[in-house]
Amino acid sequence: MSLENRTVLVVGRGSGIARAITLAVRAAGAKVVVAGRDRDKLAAAYADPGITAEQVDLADEASIAALAERLGAVDHVVSTASARARGTAQALTHEAVLASFSVKAVGPIFLAKHFAPRMPADGSFVFFSGASARKAMPGMLAVGGTNAAVDAIVRGLAVELAPIRVNAVSPGTIDSGAYDALGDEAKSALFANREATSPARRIGTVDDIAGVVLFALDSTFMTGVSLAIDGGEPLV
Ligand SMILES: NC(=O)c1ccc[n+]([C@@H]2O[C@H](COP(=O)([O-])OP(=O)(O)OC[C@H]3O[C@@H](n4cnc5c(N)ncnc54)[C@H](OP(=O)(O)O)[C@@H]3O)[C@@H](O)[C@H]2O)c1
């Protein structure tokens, strides 16, 4: 696909899935604006004049509105931002659950509110859900609930913002760095178990996901869809 003369906003960190998307979109010819809570850290992650860094906090409508005001028109908006709240009902705090919904499910509503009026009719949004919306597991209540909300919000926004398209990508286990905090031993054990049981028999890569984001940006007859890119994990 060609994204020549297009501007794509990618919200998230300077590593993991957001980085793979940024590099893929840039390779397709787009100018990329990367945005996250720490602008300087993001700017330091890229050495390419076609990639500029901005500050945004998706839990804060005023911050989203200010970003839209600074950027003006963009063609596509992708958000990978997430404040994952893992834990059972006994362990979760009210604050962590609200943060999860606020960043990943509510944030997209306000990205739509402030960016859609500045986007062309052939623009689009890509938000992030996750396989836990489709597979219940102990400790994944808030993550799964947040992801299910994203799936519903994407359908609602697709109807409201038409003809601007709105889709989601819903990954399974991806080696994005998100599991590094478990420590090498626990991460290896988790990945070995998922590799053995998942129908794809492997862990996903950040490039698996970046390729699907390009597909979503380019597929002008697709809207309101949450694409399950999960190696079939929820099936078993
Ligand atoms: N990796 C997986 O296996 C997997 C599985 C299912 C779904 N997903 C979803 O795929 C997406 C990308 O995953 P990932 O593993 O690459 O990244 P991730 O570890 O989920 O990182 C998401 C990033 O969002 C940023 N963020 C948090 N709160 C924010 C806020 N208020 N405003 C703006 N940014 C905020 C944080 O970056 P800073 O710390 O730099 O601020 C955080 O590192 C996420 O939505 C994730 O839930 C991933």
PDB file of C-alpha atoms and ligand atoms in Angstrom:
ATOM      1  CA  MET A   1       0.000   0.000   0.000  1.00  0.00           C
ATOM      2  CA  SER A   2       1.067   3.617  -0.377  1.00  0.00           C
ATOM      3  CA  LEU A   3       0.620   6.200   2.348  1.00  0.00           C
ATOM      4  CA  GLU A   4       2.524   8.888   0.394  1.00  0.00           C
ATOM      5  CA  ASN A   5       1.428  12.396   1.402  1.00  0.00           C
ATOM      6  CA  ARG A   6      -0.576  10.980   4.321  1.00  0.00           C
ATOM      7  CA  THR A   7      -0.102  11.770   7.993  1.00  0.00           C
ATOM      8  CA  VAL A   8      -0.646   9.030  10.551  1.00  0.00           C
ATOM      9  CA  LEU A   9      -0.831   9.630  14.298  1.00  0.00           C
ATOM     10  CA  VAL A  10       0.366   6.643  16.359  1.00  0.00           C
ATOM     11  CA  VAL A  11      -0.315   6.803  20.109  1.00  0.00           C
ATOM     12  CA  GLY A  12       1.688   4.534  22.424  1.00  0.00           C
ATOM     13  CA  ARG A  13       5.196   3.835  23.617  1.00  0.00           C
ATOM     14  CA  GLY A  14       8.420   4.086  21.573  1.00  0.00           C
ATOM     15  CA  SER A  15       8.832   0.309  21.578  1.00  0.00           C
ATOM     16  CA  GLY A  16       6.655  -2.787  21.179  1.00  0.00           C
ATOM     17  CA  ILE A  17       3.670  -2.794  18.840  1.00  0.00           C
ATOM     18  CA  ALA A  18       3.510   1.012  18.492  1.00  0.00           C
ATOM     19  CA  ARG A  19       7.098   1.132  17.236  1.00  0.00           C
ATOM     20  CA  ALA A  20       6.510  -1.648  14.674  1.00  0.00           C
ATOM     21  CA  ILE A  21       3.416   0.203  13.407  1.00  0.00           C
ATOM     22  CA  THR A  22       5.322   3.504  13.218  1.00  0.00           C
ATOM     23  CA  LEU A  23       8.135   1.954  11.166  1.00  0.00           C
ATOM     24  CA  ALA A  24       5.715   0.081   8.860  1.00  0.00           C
ATOM     25  CA  VAL A  25       3.572   3.156   8.218  1.00  0.00           C
ATOM     26  CA  ARG A  26       6.692   5.235   7.625  1.00  0.00           C
ATOM     27  CA  ALA A  27       8.048   2.622   5.184  1.00  0.00           C
ATOM     28  CA  ALA A  28       4.730   2.919   3.302  1.00  0.00           C
ATOM     29  CA  GLY A  29       5.512   6.621   2.776  1.00  0.00           C
ATOM     30  CA  ALA A  30       3.494   8.378   5.493  1.00  0.00           C
ATOM     31  CA  LYS A  31       4.637  11.151   7.760  1.00  0.00           C
ATOM     32  CA  VAL A  32       4.181   9.843  11.289  1.00  0.00           C
ATOM     33  CA  VAL A  33       3.398  11.708  14.470  1.00  0.00           C
ATOM     34  CA  VAL A  34       4.078   9.544  17.512  1.00  0.00           C
ATOM     35  CA  ALA A  35       2.372  10.642  20.718  1.00  0.00           C
ATOM     36  CA  GLY A  36       2.570   9.498  24.310  1.00  0.00           C
ATOM     37  CA  ARG A  37       2.814  10.660  27.884  1.00  0.00           C
ATOM     38  CA  ASP A  38       6.573  11.391  27.665  1.00  0.00           C
ATOM     39  CA  ARG A  39       7.332  13.381  24.494  1.00  0.00           C
ATOM     40  CA  ASP A  40      11.109  13.527  25.012  1.00  0.00           C
ATOM     41  CA  LYS A  41      11.391   9.774  25.563  1.00  0.00           C
ATOM     42  CA  LEU A  42       9.397   9.151  22.383  1.00  0.00           C
ATOM     43  CA  ALA A  43      11.463  11.656  20.369  1.00  0.00           C
ATOM     44  CA  ALA A  44      14.650   9.881  21.495  1.00  0.00           C
ATOM     45  CA  ALA A  45      13.303   6.548  20.201  1.00  0.00           C
ATOM     46  CA  TYR A  46      13.367   7.713  16.564  1.00  0.00           C
ATOM     47  CA  ALA A  47      16.012   9.403  14.406  1.00  0.00           C
ATOM     48  CA  ASP A  48      13.969  10.178  11.301  1.00  0.00           C
ATOM     49  CA  PRO A  49      12.765  13.663  10.321  1.00  0.00           C
ATOM     50  CA  GLY A  50       9.575  12.020   8.988  1.00  0.00           C
ATOM     51  CA  ILE A  51       8.676  10.954  12.534  1.00  0.00           C
ATOM     52  CA  THR A  52       7.864  13.717  15.016  1.00  0.00           C
ATOM     53  CA  ALA A  53       6.935  13.314  18.670  1.00  0.00           C
ATOM     54  CA  GLU A  54       4.075  14.898  20.612  1.00  0.00           C
ATOM     55  CA  GLN A  55       2.709  14.690  24.144  1.00  0.00           C
ATOM     56  CA  VAL A  56      -0.719  13.242  24.911  1.00  0.00           C
ATOM     57  CA  ASP A  57      -2.411  11.615  27.886  1.00  0.00           C
ATOM     58  CA  LEU A  58      -5.361   9.527  26.682  1.00  0.00           C
ATOM     59  CA  ALA A  59      -6.931   9.634  30.152  1.00  0.00           C
ATOM     60  CA  ASP A  60      -7.348  13.401  29.816  1.00  0.00           C
ATOM     61  CA  GLU A  61      -9.776  14.903  27.279  1.00  0.00           C
ATOM     62  CA  ALA A  62      -8.117  18.321  27.465  1.00  0.00           C
ATOM     63  CA  SER A  63      -4.779  16.754  26.498  1.00  0.00           C
ATOM     64  CA  ILE A  64      -6.383  14.991  23.500  1.00  0.00           C
ATOM     65  CA  ALA A  65      -8.145  18.209  22.440  1.00  0.00           C
ATOM     66  CA  ALA A  66      -4.882  20.165  22.705  1.00  0.00           C
ATOM     67  CA  LEU A  67      -3.059  17.583  20.546  1.00  0.00           C
ATOM     68  CA  ALA A  68      -5.767  17.773  17.876  1.00  0.00           C
ATOM     69  CA  GLU A  69      -5.537  21.579  17.963  1.00  0.00           C
ATOM     70  CA  ARG A  70      -1.723  21.459  17.547  1.00  0.00           C
ATOM     71  CA  LEU A  71      -1.765  18.886  14.723  1.00  0.00           C
ATOM     72  CA  GLY A  72      -4.755  20.065  12.708  1.00  0.00           C
ATOM     73  CA  ALA A  73      -5.603  17.583   9.953  1.00  0.00           C
ATOM     74  CA  VAL A  74      -4.303  14.015  10.085  1.00  0.00           C
ATOM     75  CA  ASP A  75      -5.405  11.186   7.768  1.00  0.00           C
ATOM     76  CA  HIS A  76      -5.323   8.224  10.143  1.00  0.00           C
ATOM     77  CA  VAL A  77      -5.196   7.759  13.913  1.00  0.00           C
ATOM     78  CA  VAL A  78      -3.890   4.564  15.530  1.00  0.00           C
ATOM     79  CA  SER A  79      -3.929   4.083  19.302  1.00  0.00           C
ATOM     80  CA  THR A  80      -2.114   1.262  21.093  1.00  0.00           C
ATOM     81  CA  ALA A  81      -2.294   2.971  24.500  1.00  0.00           C
ATOM     82  CA  SER A  82      -3.225   0.740  27.386  1.00  0.00           C
ATOM     83  CA  ALA A  83      -3.053   0.831  31.194  1.00  0.00           C
ATOM     84  CA  ARG A  84      -3.368  -2.915  31.769  1.00  0.00           C
ATOM     85  CA  ALA A  85      -5.082  -3.849  35.072  1.00  0.00           C
ATOM     86  CA  ARG A  86      -4.307  -7.518  35.697  1.00  0.00           C
ATOM     87  CA  GLY A  87      -5.614  -9.270  38.809  1.00  0.00           C
ATOM     88  CA  THR A  88      -8.587 -11.101  40.240  1.00  0.00           C
ATOM     89  CA  ALA A  89     -11.588  -9.209  41.626  1.00  0.00           C
ATOM     90  CA  GLN A  90     -10.076  -9.683  45.087  1.00  0.00           C
ATOM     91  CA  ALA A  91      -6.800  -8.065  44.071  1.00  0.00           C
ATOM     92  CA  LEU A  92      -7.928  -5.275  41.732  1.00  0.00           C
ATOM     93  CA  THR A  93      -8.182  -1.690  42.908  1.00  0.00           C
ATOM     94  CA  HIS A  94     -10.976   0.608  41.769  1.00  0.00           C
ATOM     95  CA  GLU A  95      -8.354   3.064  40.522  1.00  0.00           C
ATOM     96  CA  ALA A  96      -6.552   0.485  38.337  1.00  0.00           C
ATOM     97  CA  VAL A  97      -9.791  -0.721  36.732  1.00  0.00           C
ATOM     98  CA  LEU A  98     -10.918   2.823  35.955  1.00  0.00           C
ATOM     99  CA  ALA A  99      -7.488   3.653  34.492  1.00  0.00           C
ATOM    100  CA  SER A 100      -7.720   0.614  32.213  1.00  0.00           C
ATOM    101  CA  PHE A 101     -11.093   1.679  30.831  1.00  0.00           C
ATOM    102  CA  SER A 102     -10.135   5.354  30.774  1.00  0.00           C
ATOM    103  CA  VAL A 103      -7.031   4.950  28.604  1.00  0.00           C
ATOM    104  CA  LYS A 104      -7.997   2.132  26.264  1.00  0.00           C
ATOM    105  CA  ALA A 105     -11.799   2.375  25.853  1.00  0.00           C
ATOM    106  CA  VAL A 106     -12.722   5.963  26.771  1.00  0.00           C
ATOM    107  CA  GLY A 107      -9.584   7.448  25.164  1.00  0.00           C
ATOM    108  CA  PRO A 108     -10.676   6.344  21.657  1.00  0.00           C
ATOM    109  CA  ILE A 109     -14.054   8.070  22.089  1.00  0.00           C
ATOM    110  CA  PHE A 110     -12.279  11.362  22.725  1.00  0.00           C
ATOM    111  CA  LEU A 111      -9.731  10.796  19.951  1.00  0.00           C
ATOM    112  CA  ALA A 112     -12.771  10.394  17.676  1.00  0.00           C
ATOM    113  CA  LYS A 113     -14.452  13.502  19.105  1.00  0.00           C
ATOM    114  CA  HIS A 114     -11.450  15.764  18.536  1.00  0.00           C
ATOM    115  CA  PHE A 115      -9.767  14.262  15.449  1.00  0.00           C
ATOM    116  CA  ALA A 116     -12.657  13.078  13.248  1.00  0.00           C
ATOM    117  CA  PRO A 117     -13.859  16.644  12.449  1.00  0.00           C
ATOM    118  CA  ARG A 118     -10.350  17.361  11.094  1.00  0.00           C
ATOM    119  CA  MET A 119     -10.006  14.158   9.048  1.00  0.00           C
ATOM    120  CA  PRO A 120     -10.751  13.545   5.360  1.00  0.00           C
ATOM    121  CA  ALA A 121     -13.682  11.310   4.378  1.00  0.00           C
ATOM    122  CA  ASP A 122     -11.239   8.502   3.487  1.00  0.00           C
ATOM    123  CA  GLY A 123      -9.475   8.708   6.843  1.00  0.00           C
ATOM    124  CA  SER A 124      -9.638   5.985   9.463  1.00  0.00           C
ATOM    125  CA  PHE A 125      -9.033   5.006  13.065  1.00  0.00           C
ATOM    126  CA  VAL A 126      -7.434   1.785  14.306  1.00  0.00           C
ATOM    127  CA  PHE A 127      -7.781   1.026  18.015  1.00  0.00           C
ATOM    128  CA  PHE A 128      -6.495  -1.885  20.095  1.00  0.00           C
ATOM    129  CA  SER A 129      -8.556  -4.588  21.748  1.00  0.00           C
ATOM    130  CA  GLY A 130      -7.217  -8.017  22.810  1.00  0.00           C
ATOM    131  CA  ALA A 131      -7.992 -11.731  22.850  1.00  0.00           C
ATOM    132  CA  SER A 132      -9.068 -11.577  26.509  1.00  0.00           C
ATOM    133  CA  ALA A 133     -12.338 -10.026  25.250  1.00  0.00           C
ATOM    134  CA  ARG A 134     -13.080 -13.463  23.799  1.00  0.00           C
ATOM    135  CA  LYS A 135     -11.493 -15.820  26.335  1.00  0.00           C
ATOM    136  CA  ALA A 136     -12.131 -15.608  30.076  1.00  0.00           C
ATOM    137  CA  MET A 137      -9.141 -16.349  32.298  1.00  0.00           C
ATOM    138  CA  PRO A 138      -8.653 -15.771  36.033  1.00  0.00           C
ATOM    139  CA  GLY A 139      -6.960 -12.421  36.608  1.00  0.00           C
ATOM    140  CA  MET A 140      -8.060 -10.983  33.260  1.00  0.00           C
ATOM    141  CA  LEU A 141     -11.425  -9.473  34.299  1.00  0.00           C
ATOM    142  CA  ALA A 142     -10.544  -5.830  33.841  1.00  0.00           C
ATOM    143  CA  VAL A 143      -8.364  -6.410  30.773  1.00  0.00           C
ATOM    144  CA  GLY A 144     -11.082  -8.508  29.110  1.00  0.00           C
ATOM    145  CA  GLY A 145     -13.835  -6.055  30.051  1.00  0.00           C
ATOM    146  CA  THR A 146     -11.811  -3.153  28.676  1.00  0.00           C
ATOM    147  CA  ASN A 147     -11.115  -5.005  25.430  1.00  0.00           C
ATOM    148  CA  ALA A 148     -14.785  -5.994  25.013  1.00  0.00           C
ATOM    149  CA  ALA A 149     -15.692  -2.327  25.487  1.00  0.00           C
ATOM    150  CA  VAL A 150     -13.226  -1.363  22.736  1.00  0.00           C
ATOM    151  CA  ASP A 151     -14.879  -3.887  20.375  1.00  0.00           C
ATOM    152  CA  ALA A 152     -18.311  -2.335  21.030  1.00  0.00           C
ATOM    153  CA  ILE A 153     -17.041   1.250  20.820  1.00  0.00           C
ATOM    154  CA  VAL A 154     -15.404   0.546  17.458  1.00  0.00           C
ATOM    155  CA  ARG A 155     -18.761  -0.607  16.053  1.00  0.00           C
ATOM    156  CA  GLY A 156     -20.526   2.447  17.496  1.00  0.00           C
ATOM    157  CA  LEU A 157     -17.940   4.879  16.171  1.00  0.00           C
ATOM    158  CA  ALA A 158     -17.990   3.240  12.719  1.00  0.00           C
ATOM    159  CA  VAL A 159     -21.696   4.077  12.479  1.00  0.00           C
ATOM    160  CA  GLU A 160     -21.358   7.592  13.920  1.00  0.00           C
ATOM    161  CA  LEU A 161     -18.263   8.727  12.010  1.00  0.00           C
ATOM    162  CA  ALA A 162     -19.113   7.221   8.595  1.00  0.00           C
ATOM    163  CA  PRO A 163     -17.666   7.428   6.009  1.00  0.00           C
ATOM    164  CA  ILE A 164     -14.524   7.701   8.164  1.00  0.00           C
ATOM    165  CA  ARG A 165     -13.725   4.068   8.990  1.00  0.00           C
ATOM    166  CA  VAL A 166     -13.099   2.722  12.486  1.00  0.00           C
ATOM    167  CA  ASN A 167     -11.566  -0.693  13.175  1.00  0.00           C
ATOM    168  CA  ALA A 168      -9.682  -2.509  15.921  1.00  0.00           C
ATOM    169  CA  VAL A 169      -6.913  -5.075  16.061  1.00  0.00           C
ATOM    170  CA  SER A 170      -7.347  -7.680  18.787  1.00  0.00           C
ATOM    171  CA  PRO A 171      -4.034  -9.447  19.434  1.00  0.00           C
ATOM    172  CA  GLY A 172      -3.286 -12.663  21.256  1.00  0.00           C
ATOM    173  CA  THR A 173       0.066 -13.110  23.010  1.00  0.00           C
ATOM    174  CA  ILE A 174       2.645 -10.908  21.281  1.00  0.00           C
ATOM    175  CA  ASP A 175       6.298 -10.665  22.306  1.00  0.00           C
ATOM    176  CA  SER A 176       6.177  -6.877  22.517  1.00  0.00           C
ATOM    177  CA  GLY A 177       8.119  -6.482  25.753  1.00  0.00           C
ATOM    178  CA  ALA A 178       4.858  -6.326  27.708  1.00  0.00           C
ATOM    179  CA  TYR A 179       5.691  -9.633  29.420  1.00  0.00           C
ATOM    180  CA  ASP A 180       9.321  -8.762  30.303  1.00  0.00           C
ATOM    181  CA  ALA A 181       8.286  -7.581  33.772  1.00  0.00           C
ATOM    182  CA  LEU A 182       7.433 -11.203  34.632  1.00  0.00           C
ATOM    183  CA  GLY A 183      11.169 -12.020  34.601  1.00  0.00           C
ATOM    184  CA  ASP A 184      12.923 -14.402  32.191  1.00  0.00           C
ATOM    185  CA  GLU A 185      11.843 -17.618  33.877  1.00  0.00           C
ATOM    186  CA  ALA A 186       8.134 -16.840  34.216  1.00  0.00           C
ATOM    187  CA  LYS A 187       7.977 -15.277  30.750  1.00  0.00           C
ATOM    188  CA  SER A 188       9.634 -18.348  29.148  1.00  0.00           C
ATOM    189  CA  ALA A 189       7.249 -20.690  30.988  1.00  0.00           C
ATOM    190  CA  LEU A 190       4.197 -18.661  29.912  1.00  0.00           C
ATOM    191  CA  PHE A 191       5.360 -18.467  26.299  1.00  0.00           C
ATOM    192  CA  ALA A 192       6.227 -22.198  26.178  1.00  0.00           C
ATOM    193  CA  ASN A 193       2.738 -23.034  27.418  1.00  0.00           C
ATOM    194  CA  ARG A 194       1.038 -20.722  24.898  1.00  0.00           C
ATOM    195  CA  GLU A 195       3.240 -22.047  22.058  1.00  0.00           C
ATOM    196  CA  ALA A 196       2.302 -25.607  22.930  1.00  0.00           C
ATOM    197  CA  THR A 197      -1.441 -24.983  23.113  1.00  0.00           C
ATOM    198  CA  SER A 198      -2.231 -22.216  20.628  1.00  0.00           C
ATOM    199  CA  PRO A 199      -3.379 -23.468  17.200  1.00  0.00           C
ATOM    200  CA  ALA A 200      -0.693 -21.323  15.497  1.00  0.00           C
ATOM    201  CA  ARG A 201       1.922 -23.039  17.758  1.00  0.00           C
ATOM    202  CA  ARG A 202       3.858 -19.833  18.226  1.00  0.00           C
ATOM    203  CA  ILE A 203       3.871 -16.480  19.992  1.00  0.00           C
ATOM    204  CA  GLY A 204       2.979 -13.483  17.821  1.00  0.00           C
ATOM    205  CA  THR A 205       5.487 -10.830  16.759  1.00  0.00           C
ATOM    206  CA  VAL A 206       5.064  -7.078  16.661  1.00  0.00           C
ATOM    207  CA  ASP A 207       5.423  -7.289  12.874  1.00  0.00           C
ATOM    208  CA  ASP A 208       2.436  -9.690  12.690  1.00  0.00           C
ATOM    209  CA  ILE A 209       0.395  -6.856  14.192  1.00  0.00           C
ATOM    210  CA  ALA A 210       1.945  -3.972  12.226  1.00  0.00           C
ATOM    211  CA  GLY A 211       1.119  -5.770   8.971  1.00  0.00           C
ATOM    212  CA  VAL A 212      -2.527  -6.054   9.983  1.00  0.00           C
ATOM    213  CA  VAL A 213      -2.689  -2.372  10.943  1.00  0.00           C
ATOM    214  CA  LEU A 214      -1.482  -1.508   7.408  1.00  0.00           C
ATOM    215  CA  PHE A 215      -4.201  -3.826   6.066  1.00  0.00           C
ATOM    216  CA  ALA A 216      -6.826  -2.006   8.174  1.00  0.00           C
ATOM    217  CA  LEU A 217      -5.636   1.433   7.014  1.00  0.00           C
ATOM    218  CA  ASP A 218      -5.772   0.287   3.381  1.00  0.00           C
ATOM    219  CA  SER A 219      -9.028  -1.728   3.376  1.00  0.00           C
ATOM    220  CA  THR A 220     -11.546   0.894   2.326  1.00  0.00           C
ATOM    221  CA  PHE A 221     -14.497  -1.544   2.452  1.00  0.00           C
ATOM    222  CA  MET A 222     -13.826  -2.592   6.062  1.00  0.00           C
ATOM    223  CA  THR A 223     -15.248  -0.713   9.050  1.00  0.00           C
ATOM    224  CA  GLY A 224     -16.587  -1.540  12.504  1.00  0.00           C
ATOM    225  CA  VAL A 225     -14.486  -4.700  12.694  1.00  0.00           C
ATOM    226  CA  SER A 226     -12.209  -6.040  15.427  1.00  0.00           C
ATOM    227  CA  LEU A 227      -9.620  -8.242  13.740  1.00  0.00           C
ATOM    228  CA  ALA A 228      -8.595 -11.251  15.853  1.00  0.00           C
ATOM    229  CA  ILE A 229      -4.854 -11.707  15.292  1.00  0.00           C
ATOM    230  CA  ASP A 230      -4.305 -14.215  18.034  1.00  0.00           C
ATOM    231  CA  GLY A 231      -2.986 -17.493  16.606  1.00  0.00           C
ATOM    232  CA  GLY A 232      -6.349 -19.026  17.549  1.00  0.00           C
ATOM    233  CA  GLU A 233      -5.593 -18.756  21.314  1.00  0.00           C
ATOM    234  CA  PRO A 234      -9.214 -18.256  22.421  1.00  0.00           C
ATOM    235  CA  LEU A 235     -10.284 -21.457  20.620  1.00  0.00           C
ATOM    236  CA  VAL A 236      -8.547 -23.801  23.060  1.00  0.00           C
TER     237      VAL A 236
HETATM  238  N1  LIG B   1       1.473  -7.569  23.865  1.00  0.00           N
HETATM  239  C1  LIG B   1       0.446  -8.395  23.885  1.00  0.00           C
HETATM  240  O1  LIG B   1       0.568  -9.623  24.044  1.00  0.00           O
HETATM  241  C2  LIG B   1      -0.959  -7.857  23.709  1.00  0.00           C
HETATM  242  C3  LIG B   1      -2.051  -8.746  23.794  1.00  0.00           C
HETATM  243  C4  LIG B   1      -3.346  -8.248  23.653  1.00  0.00           C
HETATM  244  C5  LIG B   1      -3.541  -6.891  23.428  1.00  0.00           C
HETATM  245  N2  LIG B   1      -2.447  -6.072  23.330  1.00  0.00           N
HETATM  246  C6  LIG B   1      -2.699  -4.646  23.130  1.00  0.00           C
HETATM  247  O2  LIG B   1      -1.893  -4.134  22.082  1.00  0.00           O
HETATM  248  C7  LIG B   1      -1.524  -2.775  22.382  1.00  0.00           C
HETATM  249  C8  LIG B   1      -0.014  -2.595  22.303  1.00  0.00           C
HETATM  250  O3  LIG B   1       0.585  -3.552  23.146  1.00  0.00           O
HETATM  251  P1  LIG B   1       2.118  -3.472  23.599  1.00  0.00           P
HETATM  252  O4  LIG B   1       2.368  -4.740  24.325  1.00  0.00           O
HETATM  253  O5  LIG B   1       2.987  -3.079  22.466  1.00  0.00           O
HETATM  254  O6  LIG B   1       2.134  -2.212  24.543  1.00  0.00           O
HETATM  255  P2  LIG B   1       1.742  -2.024  26.094  1.00  0.00           P
HETATM  256  O7  LIG B   1       2.786  -2.643  26.945  1.00  0.00           O
HETATM  257  O8  LIG B   1       0.342  -2.432  26.345  1.00  0.00           O
HETATM  258  O9  LIG B   1       1.931  -0.459  26.165  1.00  0.00           O
HETATM  259  C9  LIG B   1       0.920   0.422  26.035  1.00  0.00           C
HETATM  260  C10 LIG B   1       1.505   1.789  26.325  1.00  0.00           C
HETATM  261  O10 LIG B   1       0.446   2.707  26.423  1.00  0.00           O
HETATM  262  C11 LIG B   1       0.999   3.863  27.009  1.00  0.00           C
HETATM  263  N3  LIG B   1       0.034   4.524  27.887  1.00  0.00           N
HETATM  264  C12 LIG B   1      -0.419   4.122  29.103  1.00  0.00           C
HETATM  265  N4  LIG B   1      -1.250   5.030  29.619  1.00  0.00           N
HETATM  266  C13 LIG B   1      -1.323   6.040  28.698  1.00  0.00           C
HETATM  267  C14 LIG B   1      -2.016   7.276  28.663  1.00  0.00           C
HETATM  268  N5  LIG B   1      -2.785   7.679  29.683  1.00  0.00           N
HETATM  269  N6  LIG B   1      -1.864   8.065  27.577  1.00  0.00           N
HETATM  270  C15 LIG B   1      -1.079   7.688  26.543  1.00  0.00           C
HETATM  271  N7  LIG B   1      -0.373   6.529  26.532  1.00  0.00           N
HETATM  272  C16 LIG B   1      -0.510   5.726  27.602  1.00  0.00           C
HETATM  273  C17 LIG B   1       2.222   3.427  27.858  1.00  0.00           C
HETATM  274  O11 LIG B   1       3.402   3.979  27.308  1.00  0.00           O
HETATM  275  P3  LIG B   1       4.392   4.858  28.235  1.00  0.00           P
HETATM  276  O12 LIG B   1       4.694   4.008  29.415  1.00  0.00           O
HETATM  277  O13 LIG B   1       5.562   5.128  27.329  1.00  0.00           O
HETATM  278  O14 LIG B   1       3.577   6.077  28.597  1.00  0.00           O
HETATM  279  C18 LIG B   1       2.230   1.929  27.661  1.00  0.00           C
HETATM  280  O15 LIG B   1       3.527   1.418  27.620  1.00  0.00           O
HETATM  281  C19 LIG B   1      -2.099  -2.475  23.769  1.00  0.00           C
HETATM  282  O16 LIG B   1      -3.335  -1.828  23.637  1.00  0.00           O
HETATM  283  C20 LIG B   1      -2.288  -3.849  24.359  1.00  0.00           C
HETATM  284  O17 LIG B   1      -3.278  -3.913  25.367  1.00  0.00           O
HETATM  285  C21 LIG B   1      -1.179  -6.507  23.470  1.00  0.00           C
END
